[in-house]
Short mmCIF file of C-alpha atoms in Angstrom, two decimals:
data_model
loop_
_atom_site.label_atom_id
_atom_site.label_comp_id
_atom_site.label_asym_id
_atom_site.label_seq_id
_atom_site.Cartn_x
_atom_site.Cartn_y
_atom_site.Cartn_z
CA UNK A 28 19.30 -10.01 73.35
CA UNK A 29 17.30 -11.35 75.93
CA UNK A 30 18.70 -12.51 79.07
CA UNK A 31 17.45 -16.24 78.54
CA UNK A 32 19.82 -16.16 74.96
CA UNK A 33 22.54 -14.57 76.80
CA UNK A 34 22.54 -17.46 79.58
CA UNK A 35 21.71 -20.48 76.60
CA UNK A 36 24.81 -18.63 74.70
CA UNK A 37 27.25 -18.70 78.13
CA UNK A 38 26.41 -22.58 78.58
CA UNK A 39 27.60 -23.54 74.86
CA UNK A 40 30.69 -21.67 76.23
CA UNK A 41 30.60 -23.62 79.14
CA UNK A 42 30.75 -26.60 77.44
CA UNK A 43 34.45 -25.67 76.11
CA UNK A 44 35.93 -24.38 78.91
CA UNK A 45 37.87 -27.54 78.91
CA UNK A 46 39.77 -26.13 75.97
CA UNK A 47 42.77 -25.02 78.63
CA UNK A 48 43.14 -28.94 79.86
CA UNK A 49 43.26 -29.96 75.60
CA UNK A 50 45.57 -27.79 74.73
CA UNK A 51 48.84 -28.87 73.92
CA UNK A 52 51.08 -25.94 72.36
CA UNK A 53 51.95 -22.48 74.84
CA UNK A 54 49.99 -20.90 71.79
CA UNK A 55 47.03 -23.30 72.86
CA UNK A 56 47.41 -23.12 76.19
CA UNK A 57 47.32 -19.31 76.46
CA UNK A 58 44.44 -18.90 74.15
CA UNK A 59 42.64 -21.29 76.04
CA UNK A 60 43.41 -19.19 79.28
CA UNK A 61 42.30 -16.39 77.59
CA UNK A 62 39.18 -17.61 76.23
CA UNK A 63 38.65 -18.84 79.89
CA UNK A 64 38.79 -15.31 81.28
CA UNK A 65 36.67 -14.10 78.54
CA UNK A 66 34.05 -16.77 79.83
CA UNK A 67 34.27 -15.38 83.18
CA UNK A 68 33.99 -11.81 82.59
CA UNK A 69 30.88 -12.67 80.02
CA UNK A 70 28.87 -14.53 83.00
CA UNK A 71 29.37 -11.67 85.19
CA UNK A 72 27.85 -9.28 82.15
CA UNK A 73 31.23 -7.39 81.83
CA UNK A 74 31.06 -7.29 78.28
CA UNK A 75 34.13 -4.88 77.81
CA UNK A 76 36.46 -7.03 79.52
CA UNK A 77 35.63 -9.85 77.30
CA UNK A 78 36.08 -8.53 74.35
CA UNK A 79 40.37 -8.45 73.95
CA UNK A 80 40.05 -11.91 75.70
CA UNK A 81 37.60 -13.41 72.92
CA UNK A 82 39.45 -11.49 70.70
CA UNK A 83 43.33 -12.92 71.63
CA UNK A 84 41.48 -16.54 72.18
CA UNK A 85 40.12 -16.48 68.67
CA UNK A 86 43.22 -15.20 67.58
CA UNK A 87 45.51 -18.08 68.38
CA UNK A 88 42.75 -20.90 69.13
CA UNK A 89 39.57 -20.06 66.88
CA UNK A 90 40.81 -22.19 64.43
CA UNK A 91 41.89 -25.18 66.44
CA UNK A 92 39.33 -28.21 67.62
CA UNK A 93 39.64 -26.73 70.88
CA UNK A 94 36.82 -24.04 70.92
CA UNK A 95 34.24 -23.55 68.54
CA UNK A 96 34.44 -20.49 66.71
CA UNK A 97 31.13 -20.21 66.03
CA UNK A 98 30.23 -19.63 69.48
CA UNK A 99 33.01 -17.91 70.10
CA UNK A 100 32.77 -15.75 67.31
CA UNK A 101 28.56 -15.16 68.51
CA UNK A 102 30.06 -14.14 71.63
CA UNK A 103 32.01 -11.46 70.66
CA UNK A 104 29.04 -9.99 68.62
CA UNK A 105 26.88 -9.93 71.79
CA UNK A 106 29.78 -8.63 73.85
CA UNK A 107 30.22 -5.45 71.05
CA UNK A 108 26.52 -4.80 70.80
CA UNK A 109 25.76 -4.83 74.45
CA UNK A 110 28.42 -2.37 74.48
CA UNK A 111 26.84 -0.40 71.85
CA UNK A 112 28.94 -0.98 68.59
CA UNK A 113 26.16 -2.57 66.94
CA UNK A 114 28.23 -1.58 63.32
CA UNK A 115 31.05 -4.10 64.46
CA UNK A 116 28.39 -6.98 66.31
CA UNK A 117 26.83 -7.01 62.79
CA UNK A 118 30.67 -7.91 61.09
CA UNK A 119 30.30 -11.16 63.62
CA UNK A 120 26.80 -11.97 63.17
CA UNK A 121 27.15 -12.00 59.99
CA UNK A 122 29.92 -14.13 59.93
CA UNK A 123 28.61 -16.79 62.11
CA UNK A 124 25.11 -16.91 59.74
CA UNK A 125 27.29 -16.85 56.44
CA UNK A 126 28.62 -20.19 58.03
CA UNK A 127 25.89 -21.37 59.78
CA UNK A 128 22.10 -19.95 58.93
CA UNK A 129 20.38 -22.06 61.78
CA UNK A 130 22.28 -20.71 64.07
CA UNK A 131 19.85 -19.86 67.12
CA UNK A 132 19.49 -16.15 67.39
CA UNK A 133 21.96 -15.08 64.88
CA UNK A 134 19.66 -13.11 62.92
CA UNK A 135 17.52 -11.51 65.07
CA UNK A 136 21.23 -10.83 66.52
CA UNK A 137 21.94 -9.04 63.53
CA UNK A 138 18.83 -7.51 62.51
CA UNK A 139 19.19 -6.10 66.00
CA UNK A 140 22.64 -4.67 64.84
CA UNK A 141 21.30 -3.32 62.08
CA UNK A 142 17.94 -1.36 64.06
CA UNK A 143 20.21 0.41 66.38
CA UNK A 144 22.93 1.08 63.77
CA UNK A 145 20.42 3.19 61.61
CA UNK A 146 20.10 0.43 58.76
CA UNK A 147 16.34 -0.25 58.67
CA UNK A 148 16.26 -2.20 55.35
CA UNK A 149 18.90 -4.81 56.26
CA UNK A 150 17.25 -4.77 59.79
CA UNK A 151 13.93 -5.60 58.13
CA UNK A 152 15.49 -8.08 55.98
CA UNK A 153 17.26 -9.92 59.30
CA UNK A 154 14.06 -9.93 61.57
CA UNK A 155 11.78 -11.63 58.39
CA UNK A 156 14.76 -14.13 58.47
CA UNK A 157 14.56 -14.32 62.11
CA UNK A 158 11.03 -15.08 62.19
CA UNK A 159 11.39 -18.42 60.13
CA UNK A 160 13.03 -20.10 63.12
CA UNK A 161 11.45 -18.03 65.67
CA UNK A 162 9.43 -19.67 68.76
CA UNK A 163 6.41 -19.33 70.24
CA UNK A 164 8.03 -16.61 72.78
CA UNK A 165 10.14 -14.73 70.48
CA UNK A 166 7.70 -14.40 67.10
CA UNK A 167 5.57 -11.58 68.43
CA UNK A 168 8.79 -9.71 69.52
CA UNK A 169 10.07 -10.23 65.74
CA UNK A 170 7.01 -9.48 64.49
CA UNK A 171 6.88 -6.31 66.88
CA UNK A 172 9.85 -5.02 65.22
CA UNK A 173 8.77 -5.58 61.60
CA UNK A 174 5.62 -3.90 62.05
CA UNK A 175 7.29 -1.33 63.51
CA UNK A 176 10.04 -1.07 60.64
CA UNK A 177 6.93 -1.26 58.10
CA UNK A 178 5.33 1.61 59.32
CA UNK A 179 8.65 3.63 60.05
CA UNK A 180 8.98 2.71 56.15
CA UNK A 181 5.62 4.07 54.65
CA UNK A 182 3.57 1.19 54.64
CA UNK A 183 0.93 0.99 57.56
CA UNK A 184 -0.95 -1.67 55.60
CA UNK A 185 1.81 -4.55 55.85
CA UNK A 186 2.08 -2.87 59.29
CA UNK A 187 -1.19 -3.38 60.10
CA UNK A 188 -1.27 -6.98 59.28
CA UNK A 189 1.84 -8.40 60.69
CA UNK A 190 0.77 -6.69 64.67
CA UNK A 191 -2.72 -8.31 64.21
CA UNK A 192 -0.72 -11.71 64.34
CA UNK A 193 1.60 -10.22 66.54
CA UNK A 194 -1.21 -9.05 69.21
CA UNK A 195 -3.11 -12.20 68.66
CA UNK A 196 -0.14 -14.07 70.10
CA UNK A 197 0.82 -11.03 73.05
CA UNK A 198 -1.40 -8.87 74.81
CA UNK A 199 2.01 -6.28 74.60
CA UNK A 200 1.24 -2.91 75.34
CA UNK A 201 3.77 -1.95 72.69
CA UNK A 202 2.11 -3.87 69.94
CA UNK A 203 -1.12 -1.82 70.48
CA UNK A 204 0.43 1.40 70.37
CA UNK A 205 2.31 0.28 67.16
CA UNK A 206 -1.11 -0.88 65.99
CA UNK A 207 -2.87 1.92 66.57
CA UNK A 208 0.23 4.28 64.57
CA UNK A 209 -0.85 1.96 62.72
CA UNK A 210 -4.32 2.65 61.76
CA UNK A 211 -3.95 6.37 62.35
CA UNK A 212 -1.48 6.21 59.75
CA UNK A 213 -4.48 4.65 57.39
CA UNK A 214 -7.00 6.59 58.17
CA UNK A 215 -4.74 9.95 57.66
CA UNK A 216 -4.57 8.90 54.18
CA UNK A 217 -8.37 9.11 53.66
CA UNK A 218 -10.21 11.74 56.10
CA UNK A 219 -6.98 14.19 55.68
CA UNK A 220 -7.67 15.47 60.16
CA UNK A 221 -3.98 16.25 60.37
CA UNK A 222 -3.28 18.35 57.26
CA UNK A 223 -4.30 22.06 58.44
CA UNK A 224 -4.24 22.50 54.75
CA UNK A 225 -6.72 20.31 53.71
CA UNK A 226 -10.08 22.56 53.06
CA UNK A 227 -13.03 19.97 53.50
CA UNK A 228 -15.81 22.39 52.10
CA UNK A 229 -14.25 22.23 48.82
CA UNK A 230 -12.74 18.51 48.87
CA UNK A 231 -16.67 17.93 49.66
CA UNK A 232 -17.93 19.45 46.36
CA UNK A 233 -15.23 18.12 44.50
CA UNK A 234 -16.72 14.45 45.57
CA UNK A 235 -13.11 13.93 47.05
CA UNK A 236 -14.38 13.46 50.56
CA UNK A 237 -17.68 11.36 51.24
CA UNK A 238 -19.77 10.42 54.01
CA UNK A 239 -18.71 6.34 52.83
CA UNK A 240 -15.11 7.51 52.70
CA UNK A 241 -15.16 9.71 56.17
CA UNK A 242 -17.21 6.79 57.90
CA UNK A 243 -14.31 4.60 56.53
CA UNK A 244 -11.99 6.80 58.57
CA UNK A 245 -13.90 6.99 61.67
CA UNK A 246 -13.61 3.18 61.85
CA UNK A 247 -10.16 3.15 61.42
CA UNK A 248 -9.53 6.05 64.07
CA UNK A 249 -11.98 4.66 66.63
CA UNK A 250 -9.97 1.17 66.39
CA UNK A 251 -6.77 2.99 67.08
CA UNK A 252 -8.41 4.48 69.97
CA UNK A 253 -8.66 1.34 71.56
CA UNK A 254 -5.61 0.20 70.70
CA UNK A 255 -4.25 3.26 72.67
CA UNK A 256 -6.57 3.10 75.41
CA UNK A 257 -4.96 -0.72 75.97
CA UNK A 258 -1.26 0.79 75.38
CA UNK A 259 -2.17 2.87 77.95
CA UNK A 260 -2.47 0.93 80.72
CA UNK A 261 1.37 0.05 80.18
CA UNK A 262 2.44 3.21 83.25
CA UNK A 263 5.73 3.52 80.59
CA UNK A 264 3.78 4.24 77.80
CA UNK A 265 0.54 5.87 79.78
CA UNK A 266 1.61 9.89 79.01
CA UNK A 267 2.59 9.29 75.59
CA UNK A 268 -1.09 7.04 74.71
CA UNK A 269 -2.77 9.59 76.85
CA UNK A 270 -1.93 12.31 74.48
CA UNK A 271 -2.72 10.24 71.19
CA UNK A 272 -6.35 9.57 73.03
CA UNK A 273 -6.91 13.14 73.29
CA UNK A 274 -6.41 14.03 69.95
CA UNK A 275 -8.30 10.81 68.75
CA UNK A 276 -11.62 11.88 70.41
CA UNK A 277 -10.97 15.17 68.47
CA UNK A 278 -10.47 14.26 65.56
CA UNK A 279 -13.20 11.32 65.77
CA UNK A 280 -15.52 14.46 66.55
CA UNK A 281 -14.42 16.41 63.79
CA UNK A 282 -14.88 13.71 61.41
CA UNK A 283 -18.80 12.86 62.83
CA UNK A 284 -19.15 16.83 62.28
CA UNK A 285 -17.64 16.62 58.58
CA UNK A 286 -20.09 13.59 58.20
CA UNK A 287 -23.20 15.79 59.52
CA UNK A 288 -22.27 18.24 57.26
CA UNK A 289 -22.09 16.11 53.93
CA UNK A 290 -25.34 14.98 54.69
CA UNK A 291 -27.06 18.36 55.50
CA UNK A 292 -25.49 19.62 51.92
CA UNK A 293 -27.02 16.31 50.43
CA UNK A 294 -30.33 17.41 51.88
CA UNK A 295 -30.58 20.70 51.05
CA UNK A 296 -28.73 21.24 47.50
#
């Protein structure tokens, strides 16, 4: 979650901290003490210590006027996930979007969750949710992520689509590389430069491979060579795109040679 959701989340709990001074029962009054604490130790990012706290205040006061348990129960899912137990964030997430679907952030929250907690369909399914009532600074981070789930899943054409509207709103390093997995991914699927299996001089006669289709691929490959040539000047992702730029410019010259020699075949039957 990013740090300007965590601090919108901790003043909606702000907002209640008057709970203590409404409370009119012990019961009330030490839930409301505890959900104080909890408070405290959440704006100071000590998301372990909050968690009994929330978890005694929503205990004896979630179900009284004097918090509200949505954001109380939204807390304790961000307090469990930044802790890494994104399996029991998700139980409160989606509890808080069963009850209220507007809720802001509660399903990229959850498809969060989800992402880290190995579940990549029902993360896919919570970041398309997510990206309904997304704004303009979060959509190409939710669109980052199901791109990236897309092509994780098989399909680098839906990829492919969703990071060109990503990239057109963010210049992200990250979205390029993804992009140009992307494309690589596409262009595998036609000129065959990773499958040391593949023989070309017989795909060739068979008609399988053809200068249109190869010239197809070299399209697709030098477009992912961009993309990782503008990944790379990200210094985090710099080793990793250097590497995928050096095998780029071979294969792209492999594929010009398969093309040179489809034509000299042509030529001379």
């Amino acid at each position: 979650m990013t740090r300007i959701a965590l601090f919108s989340l901790l003043l909606g709990l702000a907002a209640v901290l008057n709970a203590q001074k409404r409370a009119s029962t012990e019961v009330e009054k030490l839930g409301a003490a505890r959900f104080n604490e909890a408070i405290k130790a959440f704006s100071e990012n000590d998301y372990a210590k909050s968690i009994p706290l929330f978890t005694v205040a929503d205990s004896l006061i979630g179900s009284t006027e004097l918090v509200d348990r949505l954001k109380l129960r939204f807390a304790l899912g961000t307090c469990y996930l930044e802790t890494g137990q994104p399996g029991k964030a998700l139980e409160y997430f989606e509890w808080v979007a069963g009850r209220d679907s507007t809720y802001p952030y509660v399903y990229f929250q959850a498809a969060e969750c989800a992402f880290k907690g190995g579940k990549s369909d029902k993360a896919l399914q919570y970041y398309r949710k997510a990206l309904t009532g997304s704004g303009p600074d979060q959509r190409p981070i939710v669109l980052g992520k199901i791109g990236e789930l897309e092509l994780k899943a098989g399909r680098p054409q839906a990829a492919l689509k969703i990071l060109d509207e990503a990239i057109f709103l963010s210049k992200s390093a990250h979205l390029y590389l993804l992009r140009g997995q992307s494309l690589d991914k596409l262009a595998q699927a036609v000129d065959m430069a990773e499958d040391n299996s593949f023989n070309y001089e017989k795909a060739i006669q068979d008609g399988k491979i053809t200068e249109e289709t190869m010239n197809e691929a070299i399209k697709l490959r030098e477009r992912a060579l961009d993309d990782y040539e503008a990944a790379a000047e990200n210094p985090g992702l710099a080793p990793a795109c250097d590497k995928l730029i050096k095998r780029s410019n071979i294969i792209l010259e492999n594929n010009r040679k398969v093309v040179s020699e489809i034509r000299y075949q042509r030529e001379n039957p």
